[in-house]
Amino acid sequence: FAAILQDGTVQAWGWANGGGAIPDALADVLYNTQQKNPDVEGGFDTIADITASHSAFAARTTAGKVYAWGDAEAGGDASQVATQLESCVVTSIAATHYAFAAVCEDGQVVPWGDPVSGGDFAQMNTKLGGATATKVVGNNQAFAAITDGGFAVAWGMADYGGDASDV
């Protein structure tokens, strides 16, 4: 489990490899070990929300940054999309069982995690076809997005709804 405390810090517990232990590299960001003021201007970017996959977590800050930890195969490692995440202000994060998808302020979507479960950036780009998203939701193995044009698109495992071509 992972929880946001009243002071904006995060505590995690349970299976360490499944996100129950926050890695040392994220301790300053999630624990606020330097006791900075809890706002972006004061130095500590407060965690706004946490999204969970099967065995990983993704935390979104008030400034729209994302920090992931836990099982890499379930989205706990976002290093492959770090450049994309750093270049956008994330407004929401959705999850499938093994992947995450961040929606940026400009409507771009950044997925990561297991490619079969919706974490495939190329598959998502093909399905969106250059459109931007206003909303993304996830189920067990697929994501669906509502585009800025009001259309539904999906990616991930077809048996779980990752193919919306009939819609």
mmCIF file with all atom_site columns, C-alpha atoms in Angstrom:
data_model
loop_
_atom_site.group_PDB
_atom_site.id
_atom_site.type_symbol
_atom_site.label_atom_id
_atom_site.label_alt_id
_atom_site.label_comp_id
_atom_site.label_asym_id
_atom_site.label_entity_id
_atom_site.label_seq_id
_atom_site.pdbx_PDB_ins_code
_atom_site.Cartn_x
_atom_site.Cartn_y
_atom_site.Cartn_z
_atom_site.occupancy
_atom_site.B_iso_or_equiv
_atom_site.pdbx_formal_charge
_atom_site.auth_seq_id
_atom_site.auth_comp_id
_atom_site.auth_asym_id
_atom_site.auth_atom_id
_atom_site.pdbx_PDB_model_num
ATOM 1   C CA . PHE A 1 1   ? 0.000   0.000  0.000   1.00 0.00 ? 1   PHE A CA 1
ATOM 2   C CA . ALA A 1 2   ? 0.949   3.655  -0.332  1.00 0.00 ? 2   ALA A CA 1
ATOM 3   C CA . ALA A 1 3   ? -0.722  6.628  1.296   1.00 0.00 ? 3   ALA A CA 1
ATOM 4   C CA . ILE A 1 4   ? -0.388  10.394 1.230   1.00 0.00 ? 4   ILE A CA 1
ATOM 5   C CA . LEU A 1 5   ? -0.093  11.825 4.722   1.00 0.00 ? 5   LEU A CA 1
ATOM 6   C CA . GLN A 1 6   ? -1.548  15.159 5.807   1.00 0.00 ? 6   GLN A CA 1
ATOM 7   C CA . ASP A 1 7   ? 1.804   16.895 5.304   1.00 0.00 ? 7   ASP A CA 1
ATOM 8   C CA . GLY A 1 8   ? 1.969   15.736 1.667   1.00 0.00 ? 8   GLY A CA 1
ATOM 9   C CA . THR A 1 9   ? 4.556   13.028 2.219   1.00 0.00 ? 9   THR A CA 1
ATOM 10  C CA . VAL A 1 10  ? 4.115   9.415  1.177   1.00 0.00 ? 10  VAL A CA 1
ATOM 11  C CA . GLN A 1 11  ? 4.360   6.270  3.261   1.00 0.00 ? 11  GLN A CA 1
ATOM 12  C CA . ALA A 1 12  ? 4.415   2.810  1.702   1.00 0.00 ? 12  ALA A CA 1
ATOM 13  C CA . TRP A 1 13  ? 4.216   -0.638 3.256   1.00 0.00 ? 13  TRP A CA 1
ATOM 14  C CA . GLY A 1 14  ? 3.757   -4.252 2.249   1.00 0.00 ? 14  GLY A CA 1
ATOM 15  C CA . TRP A 1 15  ? 5.697   -6.254 -0.330  1.00 0.00 ? 15  TRP A CA 1
ATOM 16  C CA . ALA A 1 16  ? 8.900   -4.250 -0.853  1.00 0.00 ? 16  ALA A CA 1
ATOM 17  C CA . ASN A 1 17  ? 9.384   -5.238 -4.514  1.00 0.00 ? 17  ASN A CA 1
ATOM 18  C CA . GLY A 1 18  ? 5.746   -4.390 -5.246  1.00 0.00 ? 18  GLY A CA 1
ATOM 19  C CA . GLY A 1 19  ? 6.020   -0.790 -4.082  1.00 0.00 ? 19  GLY A CA 1
ATOM 20  C CA . GLY A 1 20  ? 5.790   -1.412 -0.343  1.00 0.00 ? 20  GLY A CA 1
ATOM 21  C CA . ALA A 1 21  ? 9.200   0.189  0.123   1.00 0.00 ? 21  ALA A CA 1
ATOM 22  C CA . ILE A 1 22  ? 10.078  3.553  -1.347  1.00 0.00 ? 22  ILE A CA 1
ATOM 23  C CA . PRO A 1 23  ? 13.508  3.401  -3.018  1.00 0.00 ? 23  PRO A CA 1
ATOM 24  C CA . ASP A 1 24  ? 16.304  5.512  -1.572  1.00 0.00 ? 24  ASP A CA 1
ATOM 25  C CA . ALA A 1 25  ? 16.464  7.509  -4.821  1.00 0.00 ? 25  ALA A CA 1
ATOM 26  C CA . LEU A 1 26  ? 12.914  8.795  -4.173  1.00 0.00 ? 26  LEU A CA 1
ATOM 27  C CA . ALA A 1 27  ? 13.173  9.299  -0.406  1.00 0.00 ? 27  ALA A CA 1
ATOM 28  C CA . ASP A 1 28  ? 13.759  13.067 -0.555  1.00 0.00 ? 28  ASP A CA 1
ATOM 29  C CA . VAL A 1 29  ? 10.901  13.543 -3.007  1.00 0.00 ? 29  VAL A CA 1
ATOM 30  C CA . LEU A 1 30  ? 8.312   11.342 -1.295  1.00 0.00 ? 30  LEU A CA 1
ATOM 31  C CA . TYR A 1 31  ? 9.352   11.530 2.372   1.00 0.00 ? 31  TYR A CA 1
ATOM 32  C CA . ASN A 1 32  ? 10.437  15.193 2.338   1.00 0.00 ? 32  ASN A CA 1
ATOM 33  C CA . THR A 1 33  ? 13.484  14.219 4.390   1.00 0.00 ? 33  THR A CA 1
ATOM 34  C CA . GLN A 1 34  ? 14.855  17.775 4.246   1.00 0.00 ? 34  GLN A CA 1
ATOM 35  C CA . GLN A 1 35  ? 11.649  19.137 5.849   1.00 0.00 ? 35  GLN A CA 1
ATOM 36  C CA . LYS A 1 36  ? 11.020  21.726 3.135   1.00 0.00 ? 36  LYS A CA 1
ATOM 37  C CA . ASN A 1 37  ? 7.820   23.760 3.145   1.00 0.00 ? 37  ASN A CA 1
ATOM 38  C CA . PRO A 1 38  ? 4.957   21.745 1.592   1.00 0.00 ? 38  PRO A CA 1
ATOM 39  C CA . ASP A 1 39  ? 4.470   23.712 -1.611  1.00 0.00 ? 39  ASP A CA 1
ATOM 40  C CA . VAL A 1 40  ? 6.353   24.144 -4.865  1.00 0.00 ? 40  VAL A CA 1
ATOM 41  C CA . GLU A 1 41  ? 7.568   27.632 -3.996  1.00 0.00 ? 41  GLU A CA 1
ATOM 42  C CA . GLY A 1 42  ? 8.848   26.510 -0.589  1.00 0.00 ? 42  GLY A CA 1
ATOM 43  C CA . GLY A 1 43  ? 10.842  23.720 -2.165  1.00 0.00 ? 43  GLY A CA 1
ATOM 44  C CA . PHE A 1 44  ? 8.746   20.589 -1.559  1.00 0.00 ? 44  PHE A CA 1
ATOM 45  C CA . ASP A 1 45  ? 6.405   19.659 -4.394  1.00 0.00 ? 45  ASP A CA 1
ATOM 46  C CA . THR A 1 46  ? 3.517   18.046 -2.513  1.00 0.00 ? 46  THR A CA 1
ATOM 47  C CA . ILE A 1 47  ? 2.189   14.738 -3.775  1.00 0.00 ? 47  ILE A CA 1
ATOM 48  C CA . ALA A 1 48  ? -1.332  15.307 -5.143  1.00 0.00 ? 48  ALA A CA 1
ATOM 49  C CA . ASP A 1 49  ? -2.362  11.688 -5.750  1.00 0.00 ? 49  ASP A CA 1
ATOM 50  C CA . ILE A 1 50  ? -1.100  8.130  -6.053  1.00 0.00 ? 50  ILE A CA 1
ATOM 51  C CA . THR A 1 51  ? -2.227  5.593  -8.643  1.00 0.00 ? 51  THR A CA 1
ATOM 52  C CA . ALA A 1 52  ? -1.639  1.864  -8.183  1.00 0.00 ? 52  ALA A CA 1
ATOM 53  C CA . SER A 1 53  ? -1.121  -0.963 -10.624 1.00 0.00 ? 53  SER A CA 1
ATOM 54  C CA . HIS A 1 54  ? -0.846  -4.603 -9.548  1.00 0.00 ? 54  HIS A CA 1
ATOM 55  C CA . SER A 1 55  ? 2.522   -4.117 -7.872  1.00 0.00 ? 55  SER A CA 1
ATOM 56  C CA . ALA A 1 56  ? 3.727   -0.554 -8.502  1.00 0.00 ? 56  ALA A CA 1
ATOM 57  C CA . PHE A 1 57  ? 2.748   3.016  -7.734  1.00 0.00 ? 57  PHE A CA 1
ATOM 58  C CA . ALA A 1 58  ? 2.900   6.309  -9.615  1.00 0.00 ? 58  ALA A CA 1
ATOM 59  C CA . ALA A 1 59  ? 2.696   9.537  -7.622  1.00 0.00 ? 59  ALA A CA 1
ATOM 60  C CA . ARG A 1 60  ? 1.715   12.845 -9.240  1.00 0.00 ? 60  ARG A CA 1
ATOM 61  C CA . THR A 1 61  ? 2.830   16.110 -7.663  1.00 0.00 ? 61  THR A CA 1
ATOM 62  C CA . THR A 1 62  ? 0.965   19.408 -7.529  1.00 0.00 ? 62  THR A CA 1
ATOM 63  C CA . ALA A 1 63  ? 3.355   20.700 -10.202 1.00 0.00 ? 63  ALA A CA 1
ATOM 64  C CA . GLY A 1 64  ? 2.518   17.769 -12.493 1.00 0.00 ? 64  GLY A CA 1
ATOM 65  C CA . LYS A 1 65  ? 5.657   15.666 -12.065 1.00 0.00 ? 65  LYS A CA 1
ATOM 66  C CA . VAL A 1 66  ? 5.521   11.869 -11.808 1.00 0.00 ? 66  VAL A CA 1
ATOM 67  C CA . TYR A 1 67  ? 7.490   9.459  -9.627  1.00 0.00 ? 67  TYR A CA 1
ATOM 68  C CA . ALA A 1 68  ? 7.069   5.684  -10.051 1.00 0.00 ? 68  ALA A CA 1
ATOM 69  C CA . TRP A 1 69  ? 8.315   2.820  -7.909  1.00 0.00 ? 69  TRP A CA 1
ATOM 70  C CA . GLY A 1 70  ? 7.682   -0.862 -7.345  1.00 0.00 ? 70  GLY A CA 1
ATOM 71  C CA . ASP A 1 71  ? 7.794   -3.783 -9.768  1.00 0.00 ? 71  ASP A CA 1
ATOM 72  C CA . ALA A 1 72  ? 9.340   -2.538 -13.035 1.00 0.00 ? 72  ALA A CA 1
ATOM 73  C CA . GLU A 1 73  ? 7.209   -4.984 -15.045 1.00 0.00 ? 73  GLU A CA 1
ATOM 74  C CA . ALA A 1 74  ? 4.085   -3.394 -13.568 1.00 0.00 ? 74  ALA A CA 1
ATOM 75  C CA . GLY A 1 75  ? 5.099   0.213  -14.296 1.00 0.00 ? 75  GLY A CA 1
ATOM 76  C CA . GLY A 1 76  ? 7.363   0.831  -11.315 1.00 0.00 ? 76  GLY A CA 1
ATOM 77  C CA . ASP A 1 77  ? 10.138  2.037  -13.616 1.00 0.00 ? 77  ASP A CA 1
ATOM 78  C CA . ALA A 1 78  ? 9.293   5.031  -15.822 1.00 0.00 ? 78  ALA A CA 1
ATOM 79  C CA . SER A 1 79  ? 12.877  5.663  -16.950 1.00 0.00 ? 79  SER A CA 1
ATOM 80  C CA . GLN A 1 80  ? 12.080  4.736  -20.576 1.00 0.00 ? 80  GLN A CA 1
ATOM 81  C CA . VAL A 1 81  ? 9.618   7.640  -20.771 1.00 0.00 ? 81  VAL A CA 1
ATOM 82  C CA . ALA A 1 82  ? 11.419  10.019 -18.414 1.00 0.00 ? 82  ALA A CA 1
ATOM 83  C CA . THR A 1 83  ? 12.011  12.587 -21.167 1.00 0.00 ? 83  THR A CA 1
ATOM 84  C CA . GLN A 1 84  ? 8.336   12.632 -22.142 1.00 0.00 ? 84  GLN A CA 1
ATOM 85  C CA . LEU A 1 85  ? 7.199   12.886 -18.520 1.00 0.00 ? 85  LEU A CA 1
ATOM 86  C CA . GLU A 1 86  ? 9.673   15.669 -17.740 1.00 0.00 ? 86  GLU A CA 1
ATOM 87  C CA . SER A 1 87  ? 8.477   17.709 -20.723 1.00 0.00 ? 87  SER A CA 1
ATOM 88  C CA . CYS A 1 88  ? 4.827   17.808 -19.689 1.00 0.00 ? 88  CYS A CA 1
ATOM 89  C CA . VAL A 1 89  ? 2.624   18.812 -16.787 1.00 0.00 ? 89  VAL A CA 1
ATOM 90  C CA . VAL A 1 90  ? 0.747   15.651 -15.808 1.00 0.00 ? 90  VAL A CA 1
ATOM 91  C CA . THR A 1 91  ? -2.877  16.225 -14.803 1.00 0.00 ? 91  THR A CA 1
ATOM 92  C CA . SER A 1 92  ? -3.909  12.609 -14.180 1.00 0.00 ? 92  SER A CA 1
ATOM 93  C CA . ILE A 1 93  ? -2.612  9.049  -14.188 1.00 0.00 ? 93  ILE A CA 1
ATOM 94  C CA . ALA A 1 94  ? -4.565  5.897  -15.069 1.00 0.00 ? 94  ALA A CA 1
ATOM 95  C CA . ALA A 1 95  ? -3.474  2.304  -14.510 1.00 0.00 ? 95  ALA A CA 1
ATOM 96  C CA . THR A 1 96  ? -4.026  -1.178 -15.809 1.00 0.00 ? 96  THR A CA 1
ATOM 97  C CA . HIS A 1 97  ? -2.807  -4.243 -13.976 1.00 0.00 ? 97  HIS A CA 1
ATOM 98  C CA . TYR A 1 98  ? 0.737   -3.784 -15.280 1.00 0.00 ? 98  TYR A CA 1
ATOM 99  C CA . ALA A 1 99  ? 1.023   -0.311 -16.830 1.00 0.00 ? 99  ALA A CA 1
ATOM 100 C CA . PHE A 1 100 ? 0.370   3.384  -16.289 1.00 0.00 ? 100 PHE A CA 1
ATOM 101 C CA . ALA A 1 101 ? -0.688  6.191  -18.622 1.00 0.00 ? 101 ALA A CA 1
ATOM 102 C CA . ALA A 1 102 ? -0.178  9.846  -17.712 1.00 0.00 ? 102 ALA A CA 1
ATOM 103 C CA . VAL A 1 103 ? -2.312  12.547 -19.307 1.00 0.00 ? 103 VAL A CA 1
ATOM 104 C CA . CYS A 1 104 ? -0.455  15.805 -19.846 1.00 0.00 ? 104 CYS A CA 1
ATOM 105 C CA . GLU A 1 105 ? -1.948  19.292 -19.627 1.00 0.00 ? 105 GLU A CA 1
ATOM 106 C CA . ASP A 1 106 ? -1.716  19.593 -23.425 1.00 0.00 ? 106 ASP A CA 1
ATOM 107 C CA . GLY A 1 107 ? -3.589  16.294 -23.949 1.00 0.00 ? 107 GLY A CA 1
ATOM 108 C CA . GLN A 1 108 ? -0.558  14.189 -24.798 1.00 0.00 ? 108 GLN A CA 1
ATOM 109 C CA . VAL A 1 109 ? -0.540  10.709 -23.239 1.00 0.00 ? 109 VAL A CA 1
ATOM 110 C CA . VAL A 1 110 ? 2.572   8.999  -21.871 1.00 0.00 ? 110 VAL A CA 1
ATOM 111 C CA . PRO A 1 111 ? 2.198   5.250  -21.187 1.00 0.00 ? 111 PRO A CA 1
ATOM 112 C CA . TRP A 1 112 ? 4.780   2.980  -19.542 1.00 0.00 ? 112 TRP A CA 1
ATOM 113 C CA . GLY A 1 113 ? 5.008   -0.482 -18.060 1.00 0.00 ? 113 GLY A CA 1
ATOM 114 C CA . ASP A 1 114 ? 4.101   -3.805 -19.658 1.00 0.00 ? 114 ASP A CA 1
ATOM 115 C CA . PRO A 1 115 ? 3.556   -3.254 -23.410 1.00 0.00 ? 115 PRO A CA 1
ATOM 116 C CA . VAL A 1 116 ? 0.864   -5.941 -23.627 1.00 0.00 ? 116 VAL A CA 1
ATOM 117 C CA . SER A 1 117 ? -1.117  -4.236 -20.859 1.00 0.00 ? 117 SER A CA 1
ATOM 118 C CA . GLY A 1 118 ? -1.117  -0.787 -22.490 1.00 0.00 ? 118 GLY A CA 1
ATOM 119 C CA . GLY A 1 119 ? 2.391   0.439  -21.673 1.00 0.00 ? 119 GLY A CA 1
ATOM 120 C CA . ASP A 1 120 ? 3.433   0.469  -25.338 1.00 0.00 ? 120 ASP A CA 1
ATOM 121 C CA . PHE A 1 121 ? 4.110   4.057  -26.474 1.00 0.00 ? 121 PHE A CA 1
ATOM 122 C CA . ALA A 1 122 ? 4.110   3.151  -30.192 1.00 0.00 ? 122 ALA A CA 1
ATOM 123 C CA . GLN A 1 123 ? 0.801   1.268  -29.964 1.00 0.00 ? 123 GLN A CA 1
ATOM 124 C CA . MET A 1 124 ? -0.800  4.160  -28.080 1.00 0.00 ? 124 MET A CA 1
ATOM 125 C CA . ASN A 1 125 ? 0.460   6.679  -30.663 1.00 0.00 ? 125 ASN A CA 1
ATOM 126 C CA . THR A 1 126 ? -0.919  4.565  -33.500 1.00 0.00 ? 126 THR A CA 1
ATOM 127 C CA . LYS A 1 127 ? -4.324  4.293  -31.842 1.00 0.00 ? 127 LYS A CA 1
ATOM 128 C CA . LEU A 1 128 ? -4.527  8.001  -30.978 1.00 0.00 ? 128 LEU A CA 1
ATOM 129 C CA . GLY A 1 129 ? -3.390  8.930  -34.483 1.00 0.00 ? 129 GLY A CA 1
ATOM 130 C CA . GLY A 1 130 ? -2.086  12.328 -33.424 1.00 0.00 ? 130 GLY A CA 1
ATOM 131 C CA . ALA A 1 131 ? -5.184  13.244 -31.410 1.00 0.00 ? 131 ALA A CA 1
ATOM 132 C CA . THR A 1 132 ? -4.901  14.452 -27.845 1.00 0.00 ? 132 THR A CA 1
ATOM 133 C CA . ALA A 1 133 ? -6.834  13.004 -24.927 1.00 0.00 ? 133 ALA A CA 1
ATOM 134 C CA . THR A 1 134 ? -9.142  14.614 -22.423 1.00 0.00 ? 134 THR A CA 1
ATOM 135 C CA . LYS A 1 135 ? -9.480  11.479 -20.272 1.00 0.00 ? 135 LYS A CA 1
ATOM 136 C CA . VAL A 1 136 ? -7.806  8.073  -19.961 1.00 0.00 ? 136 VAL A CA 1
ATOM 137 C CA . VAL A 1 137 ? -9.053  5.108  -17.941 1.00 0.00 ? 137 VAL A CA 1
ATOM 138 C CA . GLY A 1 138 ? -7.623  1.648  -17.504 1.00 0.00 ? 138 GLY A CA 1
ATOM 139 C CA . ASN A 1 139 ? -8.977  -1.797 -16.764 1.00 0.00 ? 139 ASN A CA 1
ATOM 140 C CA . ASN A 1 140 ? -7.110  -5.041 -16.174 1.00 0.00 ? 140 ASN A CA 1
ATOM 141 C CA . GLN A 1 141 ? -5.061  -5.073 -19.404 1.00 0.00 ? 141 GLN A CA 1
ATOM 142 C CA . ALA A 1 142 ? -6.062  -2.076 -21.586 1.00 0.00 ? 142 ALA A CA 1
ATOM 143 C CA . PHE A 1 143 ? -6.525  1.686  -21.642 1.00 0.00 ? 143 PHE A CA 1
ATOM 144 C CA . ALA A 1 144 ? -9.281  3.734  -23.249 1.00 0.00 ? 144 ALA A CA 1
ATOM 145 C CA . ALA A 1 145 ? -9.063  7.435  -23.996 1.00 0.00 ? 145 ALA A CA 1
ATOM 146 C CA . ILE A 1 146 ? -11.565 10.066 -24.969 1.00 0.00 ? 146 ILE A CA 1
ATOM 147 C CA . THR A 1 147 ? -9.951  12.286 -27.561 1.00 0.00 ? 147 THR A CA 1
ATOM 148 C CA . ASP A 1 148 ? -10.318 16.033 -27.844 1.00 0.00 ? 148 ASP A CA 1
ATOM 149 C CA . GLY A 1 149 ? -12.667 15.306 -30.765 1.00 0.00 ? 149 GLY A CA 1
ATOM 150 C CA . GLY A 1 150 ? -14.922 13.168 -28.558 1.00 0.00 ? 150 GLY A CA 1
ATOM 151 C CA . PHE A 1 151 ? -13.919 9.787  -29.947 1.00 0.00 ? 151 PHE A CA 1
ATOM 152 C CA . ALA A 1 152 ? -13.065 6.701  -27.910 1.00 0.00 ? 152 ALA A CA 1
ATOM 153 C CA . VAL A 1 153 ? -9.783  4.950  -28.675 1.00 0.00 ? 153 VAL A CA 1
ATOM 154 C CA . ALA A 1 154 ? -8.218  2.016  -26.882 1.00 0.00 ? 154 ALA A CA 1
ATOM 155 C CA . TRP A 1 155 ? -4.911  0.169  -26.703 1.00 0.00 ? 155 TRP A CA 1
ATOM 156 C CA . GLY A 1 156 ? -3.515  -2.771 -24.815 1.00 0.00 ? 156 GLY A CA 1
ATOM 157 C CA . MET A 1 157 ? -4.748  -6.355 -24.838 1.00 0.00 ? 157 MET A CA 1
ATOM 158 C CA . ALA A 1 158 ? -7.610  -6.723 -27.331 1.00 0.00 ? 158 ALA A CA 1
ATOM 159 C CA . ASP A 1 159 ? -9.439  -9.313 -25.198 1.00 0.00 ? 159 ASP A CA 1
ATOM 160 C CA . TYR A 1 160 ? -9.721  -6.676 -22.455 1.00 0.00 ? 160 TYR A CA 1
ATOM 161 C CA . GLY A 1 161 ? -10.986 -3.891 -24.697 1.00 0.00 ? 161 GLY A CA 1
ATOM 162 C CA . GLY A 1 162 ? -7.699  -2.700 -26.196 1.00 0.00 ? 162 GLY A CA 1
ATOM 163 C CA . ASP A 1 163 ? -9.252  -2.723 -29.657 1.00 0.00 ? 163 ASP A CA 1
ATOM 164 C CA . ALA A 1 164 ? -12.095 -0.229 -30.114 1.00 0.00 ? 164 ALA A CA 1
ATOM 165 C CA . SER A 1 165 ? -12.200 -0.487 -33.919 1.00 0.00 ? 165 SER A CA 1
ATOM 166 C CA . ASP A 1 166 ? -15.780 -1.793 -33.787 1.00 0.00 ? 166 ASP A CA 1
ATOM 167 C CA . VAL A 1 167 ? -16.977 1.152  -31.699 1.00 0.00 ? 167 VAL A CA 1
#
